[in-house]
Coordinates of C-alpha atoms in Angstrom, one line a residue:
X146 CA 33.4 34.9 -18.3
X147 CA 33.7 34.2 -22.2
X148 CA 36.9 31.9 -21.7
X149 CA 35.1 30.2 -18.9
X150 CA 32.6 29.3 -20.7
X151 CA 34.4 28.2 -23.7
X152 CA 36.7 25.9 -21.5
X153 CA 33.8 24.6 -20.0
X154 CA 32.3 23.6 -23.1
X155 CA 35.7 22.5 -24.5
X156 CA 35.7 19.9 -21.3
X157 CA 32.1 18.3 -22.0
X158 CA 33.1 17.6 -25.9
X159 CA 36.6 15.8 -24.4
X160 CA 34.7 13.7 -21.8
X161 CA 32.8 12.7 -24.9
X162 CA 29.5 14.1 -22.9
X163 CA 27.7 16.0 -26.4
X164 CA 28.7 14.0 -29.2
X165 CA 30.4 14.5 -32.2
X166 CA 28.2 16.0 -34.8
X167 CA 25.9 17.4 -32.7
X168 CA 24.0 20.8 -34.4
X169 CA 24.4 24.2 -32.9
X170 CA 21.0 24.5 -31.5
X171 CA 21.6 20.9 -29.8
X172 CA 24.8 22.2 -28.4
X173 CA 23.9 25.9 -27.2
X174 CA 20.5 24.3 -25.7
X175 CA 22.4 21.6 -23.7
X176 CA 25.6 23.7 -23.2
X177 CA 23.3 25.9 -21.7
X178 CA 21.8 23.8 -19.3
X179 CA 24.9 22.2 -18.2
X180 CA 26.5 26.1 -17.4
X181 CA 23.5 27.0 -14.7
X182 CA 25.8 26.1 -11.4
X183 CA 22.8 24.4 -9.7
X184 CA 22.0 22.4 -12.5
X185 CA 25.3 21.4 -14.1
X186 CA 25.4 17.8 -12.5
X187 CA 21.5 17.1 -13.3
X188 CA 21.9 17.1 -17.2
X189 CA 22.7 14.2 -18.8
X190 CA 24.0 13.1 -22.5
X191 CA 23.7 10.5 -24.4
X192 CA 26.9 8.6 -23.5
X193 CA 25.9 8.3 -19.9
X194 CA 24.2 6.0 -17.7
X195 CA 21.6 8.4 -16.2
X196 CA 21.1 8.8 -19.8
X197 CA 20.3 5.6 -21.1
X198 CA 18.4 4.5 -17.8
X199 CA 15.9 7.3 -18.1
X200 CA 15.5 6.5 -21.9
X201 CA 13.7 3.1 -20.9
X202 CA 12.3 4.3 -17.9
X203 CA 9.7 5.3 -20.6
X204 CA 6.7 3.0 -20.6
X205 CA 5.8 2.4 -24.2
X206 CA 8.1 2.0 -26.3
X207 CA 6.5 4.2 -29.0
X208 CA 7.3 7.2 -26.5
X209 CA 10.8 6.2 -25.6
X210 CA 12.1 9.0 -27.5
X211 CA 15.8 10.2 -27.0
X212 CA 16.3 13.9 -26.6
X213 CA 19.4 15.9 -26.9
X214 CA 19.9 15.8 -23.1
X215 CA 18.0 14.8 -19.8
X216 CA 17.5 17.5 -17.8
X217 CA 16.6 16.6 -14.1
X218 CA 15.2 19.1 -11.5
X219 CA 15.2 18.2 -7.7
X220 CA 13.2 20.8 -6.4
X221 CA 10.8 23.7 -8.0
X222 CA 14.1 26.0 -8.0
X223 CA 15.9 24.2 -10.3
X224 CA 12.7 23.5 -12.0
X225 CA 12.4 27.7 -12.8
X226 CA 16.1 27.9 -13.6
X227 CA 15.3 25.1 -16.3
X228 CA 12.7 26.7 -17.7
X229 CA 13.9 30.2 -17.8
X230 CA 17.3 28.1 -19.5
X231 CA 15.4 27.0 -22.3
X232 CA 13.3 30.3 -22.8
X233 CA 15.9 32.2 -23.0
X234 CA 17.5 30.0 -25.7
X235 CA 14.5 28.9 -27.7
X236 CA 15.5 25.5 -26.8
X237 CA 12.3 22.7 -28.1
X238 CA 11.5 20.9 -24.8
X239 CA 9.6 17.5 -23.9
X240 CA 8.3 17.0 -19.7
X241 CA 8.6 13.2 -18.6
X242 CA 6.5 12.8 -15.3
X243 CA 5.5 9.2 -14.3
X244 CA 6.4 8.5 -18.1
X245 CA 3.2 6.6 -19.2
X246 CA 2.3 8.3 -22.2
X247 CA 1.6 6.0 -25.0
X248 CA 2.6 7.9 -28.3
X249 CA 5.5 9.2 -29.6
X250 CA 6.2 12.6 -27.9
X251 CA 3.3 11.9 -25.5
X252 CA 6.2 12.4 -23.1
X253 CA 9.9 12.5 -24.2
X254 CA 10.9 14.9 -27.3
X255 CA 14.0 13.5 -30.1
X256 CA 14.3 16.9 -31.4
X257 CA 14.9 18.8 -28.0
X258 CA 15.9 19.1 -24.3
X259 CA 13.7 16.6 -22.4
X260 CA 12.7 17.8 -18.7
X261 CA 12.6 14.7 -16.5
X262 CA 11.2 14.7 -13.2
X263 CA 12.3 11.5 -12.5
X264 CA 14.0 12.6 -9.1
X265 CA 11.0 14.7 -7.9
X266 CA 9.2 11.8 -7.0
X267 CA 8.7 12.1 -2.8
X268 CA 5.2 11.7 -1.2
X269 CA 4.7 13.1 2.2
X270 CA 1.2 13.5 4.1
X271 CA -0.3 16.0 6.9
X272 CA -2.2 14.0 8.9
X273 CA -4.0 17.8 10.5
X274 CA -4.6 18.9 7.1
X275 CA -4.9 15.5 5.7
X276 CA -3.4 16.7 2.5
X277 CA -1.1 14.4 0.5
X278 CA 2.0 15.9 -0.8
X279 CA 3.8 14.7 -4.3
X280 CA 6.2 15.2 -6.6
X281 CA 5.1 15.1 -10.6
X282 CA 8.0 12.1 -10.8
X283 CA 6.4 9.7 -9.0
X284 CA 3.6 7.0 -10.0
X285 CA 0.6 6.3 -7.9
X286 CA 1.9 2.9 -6.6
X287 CA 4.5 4.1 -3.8
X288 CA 2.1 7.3 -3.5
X289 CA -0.5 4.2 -2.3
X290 CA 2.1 2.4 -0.2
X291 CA 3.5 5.4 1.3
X292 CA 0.1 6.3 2.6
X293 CA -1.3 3.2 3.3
X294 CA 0.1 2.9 7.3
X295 CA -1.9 6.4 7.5
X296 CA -5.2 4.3 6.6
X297 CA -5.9 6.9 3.6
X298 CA -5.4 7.2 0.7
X299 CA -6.2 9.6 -2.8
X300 CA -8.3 9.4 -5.9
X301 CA -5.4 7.7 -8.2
X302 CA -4.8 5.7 -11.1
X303 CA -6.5 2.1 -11.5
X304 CA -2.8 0.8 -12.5
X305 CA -0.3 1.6 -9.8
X306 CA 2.4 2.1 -12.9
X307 CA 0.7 5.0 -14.1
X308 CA 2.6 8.9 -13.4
X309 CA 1.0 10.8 -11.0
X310 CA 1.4 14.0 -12.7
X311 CA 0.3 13.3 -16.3
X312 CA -2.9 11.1 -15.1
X313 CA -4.0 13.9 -12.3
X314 CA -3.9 17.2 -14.8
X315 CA -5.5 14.5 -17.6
X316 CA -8.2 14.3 -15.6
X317 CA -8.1 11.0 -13.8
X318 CA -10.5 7.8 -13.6
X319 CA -10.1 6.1 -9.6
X320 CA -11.5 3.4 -7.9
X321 CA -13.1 6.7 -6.7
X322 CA -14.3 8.6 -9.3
X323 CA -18.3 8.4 -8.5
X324 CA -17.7 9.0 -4.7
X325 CA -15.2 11.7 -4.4
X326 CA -14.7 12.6 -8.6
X327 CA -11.5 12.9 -11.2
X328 CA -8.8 12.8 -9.7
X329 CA -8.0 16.6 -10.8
X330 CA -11.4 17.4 -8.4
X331 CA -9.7 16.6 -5.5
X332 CA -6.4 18.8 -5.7
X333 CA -6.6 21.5 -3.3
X334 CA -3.2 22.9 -4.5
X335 CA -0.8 22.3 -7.8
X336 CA 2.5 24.2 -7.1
X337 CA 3.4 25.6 -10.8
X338 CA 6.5 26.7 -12.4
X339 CA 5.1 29.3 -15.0
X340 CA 7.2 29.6 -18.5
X341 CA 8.9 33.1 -16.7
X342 CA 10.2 31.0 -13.9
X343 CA 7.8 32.0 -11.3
X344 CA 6.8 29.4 -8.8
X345 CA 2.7 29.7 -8.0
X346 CA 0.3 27.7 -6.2
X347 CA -3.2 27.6 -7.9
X348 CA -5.9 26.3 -5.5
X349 CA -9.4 27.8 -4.7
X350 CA -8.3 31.2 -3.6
X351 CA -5.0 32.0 -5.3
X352 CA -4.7 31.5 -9.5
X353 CA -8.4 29.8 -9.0
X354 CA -8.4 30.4 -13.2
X355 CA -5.2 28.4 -13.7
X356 CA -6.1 26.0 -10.9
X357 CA -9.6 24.9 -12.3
X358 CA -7.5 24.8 -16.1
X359 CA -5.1 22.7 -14.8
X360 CA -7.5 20.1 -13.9
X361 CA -8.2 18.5 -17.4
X362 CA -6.1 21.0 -19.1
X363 CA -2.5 18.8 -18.7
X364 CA 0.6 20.9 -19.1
X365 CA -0.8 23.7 -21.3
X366 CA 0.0 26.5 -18.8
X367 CA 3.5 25.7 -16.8
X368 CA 5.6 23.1 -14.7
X369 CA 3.2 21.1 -12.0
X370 CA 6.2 20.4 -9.2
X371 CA 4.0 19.8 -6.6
X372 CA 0.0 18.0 -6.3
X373 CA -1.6 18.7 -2.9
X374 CA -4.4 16.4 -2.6
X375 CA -7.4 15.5 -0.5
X376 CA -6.9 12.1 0.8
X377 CA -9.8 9.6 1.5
X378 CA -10.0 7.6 5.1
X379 CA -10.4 4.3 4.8
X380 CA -13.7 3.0 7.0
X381 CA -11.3 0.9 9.2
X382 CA -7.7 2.4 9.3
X383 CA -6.3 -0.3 10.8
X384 CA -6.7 -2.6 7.6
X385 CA -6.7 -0.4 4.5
X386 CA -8.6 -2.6 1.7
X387 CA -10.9 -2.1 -0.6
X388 CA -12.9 -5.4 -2.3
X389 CA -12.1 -6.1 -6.0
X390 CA -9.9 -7.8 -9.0
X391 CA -10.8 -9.1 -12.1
X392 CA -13.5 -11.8 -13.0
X393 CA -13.2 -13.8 -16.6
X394 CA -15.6 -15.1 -18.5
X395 CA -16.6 -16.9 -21.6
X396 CA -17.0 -14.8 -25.0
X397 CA -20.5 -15.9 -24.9
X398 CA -21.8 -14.0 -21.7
X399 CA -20.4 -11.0 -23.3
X400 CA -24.2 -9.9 -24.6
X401 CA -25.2 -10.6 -21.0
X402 CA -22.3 -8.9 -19.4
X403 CA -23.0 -5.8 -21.7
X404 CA -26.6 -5.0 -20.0
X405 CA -25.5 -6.0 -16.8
X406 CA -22.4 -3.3 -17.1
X407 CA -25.5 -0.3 -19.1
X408 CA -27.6 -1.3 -15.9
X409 CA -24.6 -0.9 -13.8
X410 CA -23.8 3.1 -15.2
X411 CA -27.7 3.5 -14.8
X412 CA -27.9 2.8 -11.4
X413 CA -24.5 4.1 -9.7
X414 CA -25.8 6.8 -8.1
X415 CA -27.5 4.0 -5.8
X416 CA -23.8 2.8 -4.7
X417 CA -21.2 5.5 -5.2
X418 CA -18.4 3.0 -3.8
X419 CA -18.2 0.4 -6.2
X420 CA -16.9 0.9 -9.9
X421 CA -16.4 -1.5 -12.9
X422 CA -14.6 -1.8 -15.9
X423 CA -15.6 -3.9 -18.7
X424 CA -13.7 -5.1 -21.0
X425 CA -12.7 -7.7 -24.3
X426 CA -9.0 -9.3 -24.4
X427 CA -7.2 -10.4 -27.4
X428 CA -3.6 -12.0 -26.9
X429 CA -1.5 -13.6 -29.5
X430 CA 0.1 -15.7 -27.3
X431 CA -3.1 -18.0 -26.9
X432 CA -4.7 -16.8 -30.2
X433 CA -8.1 -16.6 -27.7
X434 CA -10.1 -13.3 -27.1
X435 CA -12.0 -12.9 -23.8
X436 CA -14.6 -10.9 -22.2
X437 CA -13.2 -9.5 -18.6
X438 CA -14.7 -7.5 -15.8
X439 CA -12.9 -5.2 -12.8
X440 CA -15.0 -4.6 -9.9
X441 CA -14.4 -3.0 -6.6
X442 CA -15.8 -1.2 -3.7
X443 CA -14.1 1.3 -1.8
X444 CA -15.5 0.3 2.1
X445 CA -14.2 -2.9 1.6
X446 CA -17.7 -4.9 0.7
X447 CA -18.0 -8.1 -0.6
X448 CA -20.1 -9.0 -3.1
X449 CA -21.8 -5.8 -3.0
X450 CA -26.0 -5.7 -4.8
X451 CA -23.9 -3.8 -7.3
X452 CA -22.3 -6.6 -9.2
X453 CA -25.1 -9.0 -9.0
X454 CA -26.0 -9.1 -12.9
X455 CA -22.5 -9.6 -13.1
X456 CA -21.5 -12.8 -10.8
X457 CA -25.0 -14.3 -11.6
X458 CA -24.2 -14.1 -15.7
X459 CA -23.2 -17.8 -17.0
X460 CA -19.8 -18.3 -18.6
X461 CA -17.6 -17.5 -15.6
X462 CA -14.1 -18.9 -15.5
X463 CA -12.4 -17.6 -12.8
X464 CA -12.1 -14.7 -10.5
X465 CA -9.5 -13.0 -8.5
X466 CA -12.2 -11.1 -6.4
X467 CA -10.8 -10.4 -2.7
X468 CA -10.3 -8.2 0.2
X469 CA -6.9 -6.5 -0.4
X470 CA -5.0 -3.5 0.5
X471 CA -5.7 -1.1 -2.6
X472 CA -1.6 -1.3 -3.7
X473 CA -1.9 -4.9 -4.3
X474 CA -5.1 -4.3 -6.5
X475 CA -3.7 -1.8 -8.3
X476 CA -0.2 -3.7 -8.9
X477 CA -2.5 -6.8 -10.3
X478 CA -3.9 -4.2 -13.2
X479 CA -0.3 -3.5 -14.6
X480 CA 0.1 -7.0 -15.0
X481 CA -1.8 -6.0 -18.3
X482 CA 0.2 -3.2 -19.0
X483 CA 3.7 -4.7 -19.7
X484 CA 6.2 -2.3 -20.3
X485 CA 8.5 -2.0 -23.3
X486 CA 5.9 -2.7 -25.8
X487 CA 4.6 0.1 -28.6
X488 CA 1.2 1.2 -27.9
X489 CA -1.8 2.6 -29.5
X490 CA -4.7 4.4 -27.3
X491 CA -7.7 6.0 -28.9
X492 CA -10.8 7.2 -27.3
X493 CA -14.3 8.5 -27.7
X494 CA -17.0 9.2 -25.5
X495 CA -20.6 7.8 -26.5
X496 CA -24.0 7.8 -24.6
X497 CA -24.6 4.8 -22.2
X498 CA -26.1 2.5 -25.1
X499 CA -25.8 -1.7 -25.0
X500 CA -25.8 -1.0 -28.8
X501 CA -22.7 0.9 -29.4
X502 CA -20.9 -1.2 -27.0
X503 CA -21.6 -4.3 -28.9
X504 CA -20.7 -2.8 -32.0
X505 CA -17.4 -1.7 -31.0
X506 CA -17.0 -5.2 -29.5
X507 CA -17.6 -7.1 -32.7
X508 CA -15.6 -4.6 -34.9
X509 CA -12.6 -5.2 -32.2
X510 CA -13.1 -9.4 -33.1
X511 CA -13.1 -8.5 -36.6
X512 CA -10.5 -5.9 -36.9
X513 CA -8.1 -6.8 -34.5
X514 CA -8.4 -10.4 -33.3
X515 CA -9.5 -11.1 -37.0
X516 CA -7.7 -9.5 -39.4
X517 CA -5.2 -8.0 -37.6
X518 CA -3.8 -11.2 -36.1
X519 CA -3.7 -12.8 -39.4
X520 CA -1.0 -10.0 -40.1
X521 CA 1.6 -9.8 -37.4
X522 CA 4.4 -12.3 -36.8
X523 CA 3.2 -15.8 -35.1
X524 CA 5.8 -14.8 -32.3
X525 CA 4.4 -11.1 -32.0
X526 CA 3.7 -9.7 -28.4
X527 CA 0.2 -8.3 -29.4
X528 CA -1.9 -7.7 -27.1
X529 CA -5.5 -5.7 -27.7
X530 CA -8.3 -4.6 -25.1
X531 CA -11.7 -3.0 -26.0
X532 CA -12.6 -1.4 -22.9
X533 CA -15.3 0.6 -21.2
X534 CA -15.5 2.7 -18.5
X535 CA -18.7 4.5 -16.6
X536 CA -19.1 8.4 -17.3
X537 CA -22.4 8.8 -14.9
X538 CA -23.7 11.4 -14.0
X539 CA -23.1 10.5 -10.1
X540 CA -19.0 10.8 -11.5
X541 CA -19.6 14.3 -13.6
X542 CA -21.4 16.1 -10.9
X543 CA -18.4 16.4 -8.8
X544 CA -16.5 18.6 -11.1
X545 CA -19.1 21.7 -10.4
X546 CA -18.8 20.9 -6.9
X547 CA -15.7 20.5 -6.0
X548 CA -14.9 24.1 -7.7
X549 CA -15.1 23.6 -11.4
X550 CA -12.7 21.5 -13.8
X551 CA -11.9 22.1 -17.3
X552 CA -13.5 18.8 -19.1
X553 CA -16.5 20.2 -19.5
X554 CA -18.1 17.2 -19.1
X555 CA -21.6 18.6 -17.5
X556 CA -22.2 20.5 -20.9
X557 CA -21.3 17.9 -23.0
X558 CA -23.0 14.8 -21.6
X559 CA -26.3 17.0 -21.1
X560 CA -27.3 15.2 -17.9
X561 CA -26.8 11.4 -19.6
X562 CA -24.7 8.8 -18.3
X563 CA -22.2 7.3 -20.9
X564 CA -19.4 5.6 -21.6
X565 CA -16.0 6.2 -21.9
X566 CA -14.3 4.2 -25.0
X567 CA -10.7 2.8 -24.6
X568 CA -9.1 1.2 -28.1
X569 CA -5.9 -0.1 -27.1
X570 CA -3.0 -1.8 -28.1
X571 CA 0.4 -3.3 -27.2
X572 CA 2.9 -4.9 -29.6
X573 CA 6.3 -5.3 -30.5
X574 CA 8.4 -4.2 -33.2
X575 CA 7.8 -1.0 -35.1
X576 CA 6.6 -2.9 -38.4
X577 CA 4.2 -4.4 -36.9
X578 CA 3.3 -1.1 -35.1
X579 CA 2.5 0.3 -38.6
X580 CA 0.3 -2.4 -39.7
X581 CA -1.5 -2.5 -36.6
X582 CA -2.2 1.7 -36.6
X583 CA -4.7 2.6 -39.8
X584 CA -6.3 -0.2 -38.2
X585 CA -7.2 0.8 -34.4
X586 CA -8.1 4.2 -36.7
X587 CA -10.6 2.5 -38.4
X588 CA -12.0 0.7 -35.6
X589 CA -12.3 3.9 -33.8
X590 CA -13.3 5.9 -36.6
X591 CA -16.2 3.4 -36.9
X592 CA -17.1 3.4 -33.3
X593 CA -17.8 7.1 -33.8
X594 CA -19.7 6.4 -36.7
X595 CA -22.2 4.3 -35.7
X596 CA -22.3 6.2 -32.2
X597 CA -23.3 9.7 -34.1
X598 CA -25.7 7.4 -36.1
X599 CA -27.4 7.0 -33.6
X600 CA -27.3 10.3 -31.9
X601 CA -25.1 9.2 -29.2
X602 CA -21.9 10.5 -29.7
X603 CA -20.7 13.1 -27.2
X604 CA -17.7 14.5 -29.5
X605 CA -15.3 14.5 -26.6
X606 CA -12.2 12.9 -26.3
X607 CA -10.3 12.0 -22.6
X608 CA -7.1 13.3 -22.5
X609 CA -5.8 10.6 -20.5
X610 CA -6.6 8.3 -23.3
X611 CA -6.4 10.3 -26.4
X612 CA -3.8 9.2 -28.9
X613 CA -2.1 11.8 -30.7
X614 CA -3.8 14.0 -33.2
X615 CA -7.5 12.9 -31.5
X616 CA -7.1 16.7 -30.0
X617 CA -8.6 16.3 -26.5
X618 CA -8.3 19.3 -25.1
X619 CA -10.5 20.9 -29.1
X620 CA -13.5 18.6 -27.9
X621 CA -13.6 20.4 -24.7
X622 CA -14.6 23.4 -26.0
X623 CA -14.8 25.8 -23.2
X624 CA -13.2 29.4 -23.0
X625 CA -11.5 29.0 -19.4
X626 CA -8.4 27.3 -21.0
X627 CA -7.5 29.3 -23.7
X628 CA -8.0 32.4 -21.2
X629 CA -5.8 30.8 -19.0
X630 CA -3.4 30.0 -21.6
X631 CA -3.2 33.7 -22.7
X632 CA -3.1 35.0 -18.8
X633 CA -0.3 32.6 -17.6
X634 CA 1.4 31.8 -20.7
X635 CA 1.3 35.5 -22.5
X636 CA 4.4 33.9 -24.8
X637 CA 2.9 30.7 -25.5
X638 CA 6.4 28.5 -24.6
X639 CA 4.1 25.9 -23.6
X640 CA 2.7 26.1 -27.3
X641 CA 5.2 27.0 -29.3
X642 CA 8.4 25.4 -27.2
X643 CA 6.6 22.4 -26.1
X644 CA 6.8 19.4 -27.9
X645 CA 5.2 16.7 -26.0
X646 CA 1.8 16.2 -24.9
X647 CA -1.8 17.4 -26.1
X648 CA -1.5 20.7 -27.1
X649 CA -4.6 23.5 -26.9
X650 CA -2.8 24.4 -30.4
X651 CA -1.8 21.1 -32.0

């Protein structure tokens, strides 16, 4: 068995498969990998193809990190014997789902084995159950079109680009979020690959602990291989829209837009269907920054009483408001999300107050379409959004009911409404990555400022958004996670092993 191995090996360093140089624990942790029978054809090196491809299947370019190997599971099997591989070895490990993650090692690892579920990426539904069924590879945009001819569909990502599997345990904003919840509410089933290899389902009656953790909790406790969801039926099956897109304005309604969106969070209990987004644009290109506004609702109706502050604010240049199967909206929201650029997300959660929206507003013109552009390169790909997003209380109340989540959002928003802070960024070039970074700190740092000034700060960070070292998952503060971590996790691998991702121990 010894000389097997060693000719084995022998054969990977002659087809130039590890490279030359490469340290021990790079070698054994690979080596490893590549000497499970089931698996040896599913890890890939640096000098391949697979390699490379899965490299810039990476979103931002900040997280495009490249590992060791590429490890890629087909089914939750292989996805134990992985596991139970690295274990066993002590082998540092990074988990790509949808591979949307913003920062570096917010999804692939340098320094390690990266686990890559690029292949798991199948959606299947049960029309008796009316469960969806999907892999943690895939993103919510074929999940969307797969479903569509079924005339449902699931609480999912606004941006059809975004991983299914990093956005769902993250929590999860929808179009859907104050009629059916996060999207981690509406899992009736994660299938989990625990750090000893054994293969689980947590729903409402088995591993209830470890299914109400994973839901906010991200990949703190084991593998998610497979999301069982709740699906949503569309009011007409037959044509499977909802009524939305993106209306732009003139920076000067922005003051206007600002109570119209406060209003809007006040009053969403009154129409569960429609959401909004609001949001400032800056883009280099055009040296111009913007005030923009999503809207949609969910049964497909126009023009809903909803948005009426909105359409009847002054300023408006165009819209691309329609009836549309829910793919094509979603596809029309990564248009803003190009990949390939480096990113910088950072988030805070504030009570719903015109005030701190409008400051955050004007430190984004002065910080970032001010100063910031007056730093970067004339040719630089810099785009920056200030965004805002409802937290009502219509949206929070469906974590209780829908059997408990680990945001802890109903303690820590103590019955408000609010608003959920995005500071983002896209640029290119790593230089200009460092200028831009102390400076979406400060702007966010000041954001919180003025917010706790004012009593409004809710010290809580989404995961989905946080940036790295805003520790989500700390700002959460409740016991279930940790106990859950301790229960399914007795070793901590997903701790100590894990490299990528918000950590409950940083």
């Amino acid at each position: 068995m010894k000389q097997n191995t060693v000719v084995t090996s022998l054969k990977l360093l002659l087809l130039n498969l590890i490279p030359i140089g490469a340290t021990d624990e790079e070698f054994q942790c690979c080596n490893a990998l590549s000497q499970v029978a089931s698996l040896t054809e599913k890890v890939h090196y640096p000098n391949t193809a697979i390699y490379q491809s899965r490299v810039k299947s990476i979103w931002s370019a900040s997280a495009s990190l490249a590992p060791w190997c590429f490890v890629l599971p087909e089914s939750a099997e292989d996805t134990a014997k992985v596991i139970q591989t690295l274990v066993r070895n002590e082998c540092s490990f990074g988990i790509v789902g949808g591979g949307h993650g913003d920062f570096p090692a917010s999804n692939s690892i340098k320094e390690g084995v990266t686990i890559d579920f690029g292949h798991m990426n199948q959606t299947s539904y049960d029309p008796i159950a009316k469960i969806a069924s999907f892999g943690p590879g895939s993103s919510w945009q074929p999940v969307y079109e797969t479903l569509e001819p079924y005339g449902v569909t699931v609480t999912g990502g606004r941006a059809g680009g975004v991983g299914v599997a990093g956005f769902t345990t993250g929590g999860g904003n929808s179009f859907h979020s104050t009629s059916h919840g996060w999207a981690c509410d509406n899992v009736k089933n994660f299938q989990v690959v625990l750090a000893n290899g054994t293969i689980v389902g947590a729903n409402v009656n088995e591993h209830n602990d470890l299914w109400q953790a994973l839901k906010g909790g991200s990949g703190n406790f084991g593998l998610v291989t497979r999301f069982d969801m709740h699906v949503i039926e569309f009011p007409d099956p037959k044509k499977p829209h909802i009524w939305g897109g993106i209306a732009q304005y003139e920076l000067s309604a922005a003051d206007e837009l600002t109570d119209a969106y406060v209003d809007f969070v006040e009053n969403n209990y009154q129409d569960r269907n429609s959401s909004t987004m609001l949001y400032w644009v800056y883009t280099h290109a055009t040296r111009s920054l913007i005030v923009q506004v999503a809207m949609e609702n969910t049964l497909d109706i126009a023009h809903p009483p909803a948005f009426d502050r909105y359409l009847n604010t002054s300023g408006l240049i165009n819209t691309s408001l329609r009836s549309a199967p829910m793919y094509e909206i979603t596809a029309e929201f990564d248009l803003g999300q190009p990949s390939g650029l480096r990113n910088i997300w950072l988030t805070g959660a504030y009570k719903n107050d015109p005030r701190v929206i409008k400051f955050a507003a004007d430190k984004h013109e002065e910080l970032i379409a001010g100063k910031l552009a007056g730093l970067v390169s004339q040719d630089s790909q810099l785009v920056t959004l200030c965004s805002m997003f409802p937290l009502s209380q219509a949206m929070i109340e469906h974590g209780k009911a829908n059997g408990g989540n680990s945001m802890n959002l109903e303690a820590k928003s103590k019955g408000e409404n609010g608003v959920l802070f995005l500071a983002s960024l896209a640029i290119n070039g790593a230089e200009n990555e460092a200028i831009a970074r102390p400076m979406m700190q400060q702007w966010q740092d000041e954001v919180d400022a003025y917010a706790t000034s004012l009593g409004n700060n809710w010290e809580w960070r989404f995961l989905n958004y946080a940036y790295a070292g805003q520790d989500p998952i700390a700002t959460y503060a409740t016991e279930k996670i940790m106990a859950a971590s301790k229960k399914y996790d007795p070793d901590m691998v997903f701790q100590r092993l894990r490299r990528t991702g918000h950590r409950i121990i940083p």
